[in-house]
Coordinates of C-alpha atoms in Angstrom, one line a residue:
Chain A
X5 CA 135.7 95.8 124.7
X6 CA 137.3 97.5 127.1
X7 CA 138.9 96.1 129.8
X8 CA 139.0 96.8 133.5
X9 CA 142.7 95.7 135.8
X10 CA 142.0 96.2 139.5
X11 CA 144.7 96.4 142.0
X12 CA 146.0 94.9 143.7
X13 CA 144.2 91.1 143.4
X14 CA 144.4 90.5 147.7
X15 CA 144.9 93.4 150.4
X16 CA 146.0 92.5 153.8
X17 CA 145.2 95.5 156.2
X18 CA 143.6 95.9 159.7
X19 CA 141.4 97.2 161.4
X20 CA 141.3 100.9 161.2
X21 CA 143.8 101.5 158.5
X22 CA 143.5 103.5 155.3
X23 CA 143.2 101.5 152.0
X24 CA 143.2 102.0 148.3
X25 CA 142.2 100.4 145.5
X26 CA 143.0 101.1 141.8
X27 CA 141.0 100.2 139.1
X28 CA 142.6 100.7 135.3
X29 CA 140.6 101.1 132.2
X30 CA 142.3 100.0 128.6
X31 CA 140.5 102.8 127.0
X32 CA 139.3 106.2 128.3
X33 CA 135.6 106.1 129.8
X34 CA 134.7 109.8 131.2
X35 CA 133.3 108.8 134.9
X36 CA 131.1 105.7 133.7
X37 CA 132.7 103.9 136.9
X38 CA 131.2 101.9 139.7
X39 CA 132.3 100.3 142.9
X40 CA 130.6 97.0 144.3
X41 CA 131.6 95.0 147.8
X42 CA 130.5 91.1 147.5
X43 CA 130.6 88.6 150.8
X44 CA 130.9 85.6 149.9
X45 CA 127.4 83.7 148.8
X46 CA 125.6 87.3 148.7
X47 CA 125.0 89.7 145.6
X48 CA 127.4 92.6 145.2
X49 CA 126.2 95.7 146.7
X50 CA 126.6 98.9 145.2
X51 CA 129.0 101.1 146.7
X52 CA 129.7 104.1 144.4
X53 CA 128.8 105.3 141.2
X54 CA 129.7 107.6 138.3
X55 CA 133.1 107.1 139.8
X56 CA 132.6 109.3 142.8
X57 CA 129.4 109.6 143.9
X58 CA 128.4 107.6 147.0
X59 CA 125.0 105.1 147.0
X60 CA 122.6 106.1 149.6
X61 CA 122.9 104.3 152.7
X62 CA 126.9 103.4 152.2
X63 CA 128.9 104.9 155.0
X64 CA 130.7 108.0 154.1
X65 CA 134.5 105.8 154.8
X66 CA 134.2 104.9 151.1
X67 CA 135.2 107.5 148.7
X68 CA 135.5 107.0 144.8
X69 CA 137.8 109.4 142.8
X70 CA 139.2 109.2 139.2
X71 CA 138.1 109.8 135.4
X72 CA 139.2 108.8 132.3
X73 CA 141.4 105.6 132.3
X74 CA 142.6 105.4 136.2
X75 CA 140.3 105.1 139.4
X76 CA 140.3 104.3 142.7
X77 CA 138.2 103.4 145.8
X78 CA 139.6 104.5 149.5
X79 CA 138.1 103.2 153.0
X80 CA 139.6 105.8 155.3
X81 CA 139.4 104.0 158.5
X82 CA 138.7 100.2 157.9
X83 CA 136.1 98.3 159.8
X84 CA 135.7 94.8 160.6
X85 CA 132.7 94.4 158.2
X86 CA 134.7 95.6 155.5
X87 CA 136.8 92.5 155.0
X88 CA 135.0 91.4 151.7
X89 CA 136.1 91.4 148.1
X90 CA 135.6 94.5 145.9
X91 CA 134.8 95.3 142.5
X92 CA 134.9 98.1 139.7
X93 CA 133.0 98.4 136.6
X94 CA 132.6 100.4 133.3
X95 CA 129.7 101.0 131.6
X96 CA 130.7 103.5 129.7
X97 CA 130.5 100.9 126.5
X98 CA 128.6 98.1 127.6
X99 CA 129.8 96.8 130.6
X100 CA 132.7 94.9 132.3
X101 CA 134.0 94.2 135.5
X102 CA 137.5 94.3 136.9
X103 CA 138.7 90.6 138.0
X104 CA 138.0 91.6 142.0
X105 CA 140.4 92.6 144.9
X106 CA 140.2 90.6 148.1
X107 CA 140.5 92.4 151.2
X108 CA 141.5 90.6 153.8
X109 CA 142.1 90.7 157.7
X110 CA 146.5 91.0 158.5
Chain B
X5 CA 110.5 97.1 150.7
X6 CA 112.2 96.6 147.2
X7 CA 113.1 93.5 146.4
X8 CA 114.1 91.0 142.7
X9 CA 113.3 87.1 143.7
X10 CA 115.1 85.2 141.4
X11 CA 113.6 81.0 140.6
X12 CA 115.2 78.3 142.5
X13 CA 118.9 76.2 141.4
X14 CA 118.9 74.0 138.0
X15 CA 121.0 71.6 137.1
X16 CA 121.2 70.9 133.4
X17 CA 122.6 68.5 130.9
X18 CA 125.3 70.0 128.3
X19 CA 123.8 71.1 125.3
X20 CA 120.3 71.9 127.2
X21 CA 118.6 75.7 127.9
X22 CA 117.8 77.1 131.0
X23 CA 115.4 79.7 131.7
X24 CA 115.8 81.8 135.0
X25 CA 113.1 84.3 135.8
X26 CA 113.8 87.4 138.1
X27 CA 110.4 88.8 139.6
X28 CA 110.6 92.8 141.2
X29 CA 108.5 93.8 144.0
X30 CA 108.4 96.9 145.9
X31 CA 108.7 99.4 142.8
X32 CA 107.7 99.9 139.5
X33 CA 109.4 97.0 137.3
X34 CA 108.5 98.7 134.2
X35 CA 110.7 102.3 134.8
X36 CA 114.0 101.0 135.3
X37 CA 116.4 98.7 133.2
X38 CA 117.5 95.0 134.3
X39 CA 120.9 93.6 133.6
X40 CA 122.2 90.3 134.0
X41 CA 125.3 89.3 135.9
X42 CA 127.1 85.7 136.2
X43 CA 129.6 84.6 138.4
X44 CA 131.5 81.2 138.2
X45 CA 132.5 79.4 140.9
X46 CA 135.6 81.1 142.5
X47 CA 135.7 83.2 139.9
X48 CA 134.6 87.3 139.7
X49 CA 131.5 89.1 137.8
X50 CA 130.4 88.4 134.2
X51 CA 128.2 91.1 132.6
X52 CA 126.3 89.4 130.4
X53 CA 123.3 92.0 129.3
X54 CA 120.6 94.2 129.8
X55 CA 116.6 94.3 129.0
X56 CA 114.3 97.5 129.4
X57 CA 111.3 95.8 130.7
X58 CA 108.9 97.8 128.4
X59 CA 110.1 97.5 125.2
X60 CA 111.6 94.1 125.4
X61 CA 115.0 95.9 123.7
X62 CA 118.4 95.6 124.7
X63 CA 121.7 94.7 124.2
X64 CA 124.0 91.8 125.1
X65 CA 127.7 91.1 125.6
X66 CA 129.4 89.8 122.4
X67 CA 130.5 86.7 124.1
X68 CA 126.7 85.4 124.4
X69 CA 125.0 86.6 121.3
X70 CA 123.1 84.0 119.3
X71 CA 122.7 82.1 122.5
X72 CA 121.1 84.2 125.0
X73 CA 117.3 85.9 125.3
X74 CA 116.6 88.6 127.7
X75 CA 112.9 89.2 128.0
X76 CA 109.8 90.3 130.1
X77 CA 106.5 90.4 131.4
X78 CA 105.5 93.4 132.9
X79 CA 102.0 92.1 133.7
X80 CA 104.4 89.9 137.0
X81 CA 107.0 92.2 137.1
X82 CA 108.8 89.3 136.0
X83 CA 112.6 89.3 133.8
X84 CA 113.8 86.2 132.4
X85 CA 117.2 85.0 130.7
X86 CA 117.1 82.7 128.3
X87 CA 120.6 80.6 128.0
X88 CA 121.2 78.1 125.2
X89 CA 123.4 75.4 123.8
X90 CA 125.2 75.0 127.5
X91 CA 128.4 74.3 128.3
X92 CA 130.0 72.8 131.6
X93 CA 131.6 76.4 131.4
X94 CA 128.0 77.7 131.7
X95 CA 127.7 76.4 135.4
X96 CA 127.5 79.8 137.7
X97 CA 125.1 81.9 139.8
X98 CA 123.2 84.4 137.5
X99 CA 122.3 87.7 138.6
X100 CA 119.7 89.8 137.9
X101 CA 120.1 93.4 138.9
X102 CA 118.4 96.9 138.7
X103 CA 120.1 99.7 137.2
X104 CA 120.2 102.6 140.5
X105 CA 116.2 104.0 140.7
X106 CA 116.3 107.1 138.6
X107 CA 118.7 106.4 136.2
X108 CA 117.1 107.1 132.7
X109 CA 120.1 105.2 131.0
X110 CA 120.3 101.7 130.9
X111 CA 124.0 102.2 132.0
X112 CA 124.7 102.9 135.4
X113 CA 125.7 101.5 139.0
X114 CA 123.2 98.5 139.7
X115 CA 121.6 99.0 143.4
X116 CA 119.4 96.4 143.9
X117 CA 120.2 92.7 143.0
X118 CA 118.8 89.2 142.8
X119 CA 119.6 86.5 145.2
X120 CA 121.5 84.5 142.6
X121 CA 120.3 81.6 141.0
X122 CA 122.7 78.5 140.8
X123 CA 122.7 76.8 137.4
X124 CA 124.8 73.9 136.8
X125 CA 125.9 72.0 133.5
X126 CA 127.3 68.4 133.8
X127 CA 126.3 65.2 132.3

């Protein structure tokens, strides 16, 4: 299986900053990478996919990069509906999700 | 307007099945692949398996073979997951979820979801 460490686990930032997520693969996975936001007692929603490339309708603040074992997700200027908890996933063999990163209000 | 409509909450006795049912509307069930997704309480995403609607084929995660059953009815646009021999460790929201529209593998980002469906284990 491979496995999928996200950090950090909780993110304090405010409004308007910059932030960066990292998401670490145990084995090497190409660009089979994708990026979820989930609010708590909703589904996820799908943010980005194939590591970089940005779900219709998601604003253009949330950037994917990365291939092979590292990734990350960036929200250049951070609004107040951002405040959620975020996920990565492989599915390069299977799938698996990292444990989650909590993005909270400072 | 697309949309999966997952059946309502169950609450199950250890050692009982459940049987959740995930019904599309809004596109064509049969051309893309469903996946299942759990999440304990507190606790992040499971990835449990996936099912293409037309064949009944699939594949699931090592951790639930021999207990789980992904299968469908295209006739109601319906997906269901079958979960067996339950544990109080079982108790979560399940998750069905659409692999993104156009995707011809049956790995990729998931863009449209379920509402979740609460199942809980306790005697």
């Amino acid at each position: 299986d491979i496995q999928m460490t996200q950090s950090p686990s909780t993110l304090s930032a405010s409004v308007g900053d910059r932030v960066t997520i990292t998401c670490r693969a145990s084995q090497s996975m190409s660009n089979w990478l994708a990026w979820y936001q989930q609010k708590p007692g909703k589904a996820p929603k799908l943010l980005i996919y194939r590591a970089s490339s940005l779900q219709t309708g998601v604003p253009s603040r949330f950037s994917g990069s990365g291939s092979g074992t590292e990734f990350t997700l960036t929200i250049s200027s951070l609004q107040s509906d951002d405040f959620a908890t975020y996920y990565c996933q492989q599915y390069h063999r299977d799938s698996t999700f990292g444990q989650g990163t909590r993005l909270e209000i400072k | 307007q697309e949309l999966l409509v997952q059946s309502g909450a169950e609450v199950k006795k250890p050692g009982a099945s459940v049987k959740v049912s995930c019904r599309a509307s809004g596109y064509t069930f049969s051309g893309n692949y469903i996946h299942w997704v759990r999440q304990a309480p507190g606790q992040g995403l499971e990835w449990m398996g996936w099912l293409n609607p037309n064949s009944n084929g699939g594949s699931s995660a090592q951790k639930f073979q021999g207990r789980v059953t992904m299968t469908s009815d295209t006739s109601i646009s319906t997906a269901y997951l079958e979960l067996t021999r339950l544990t109080s460790d079982d108790t979560a929201v399940y998750f069905c979820a659409r692999v993104r529209f156009g995707s011809r593998s049956p790995y990729d980002g998931f863009d449209l979801w379920g509402q979740g469906t609460t199942v809980t284990v306790s005697a």
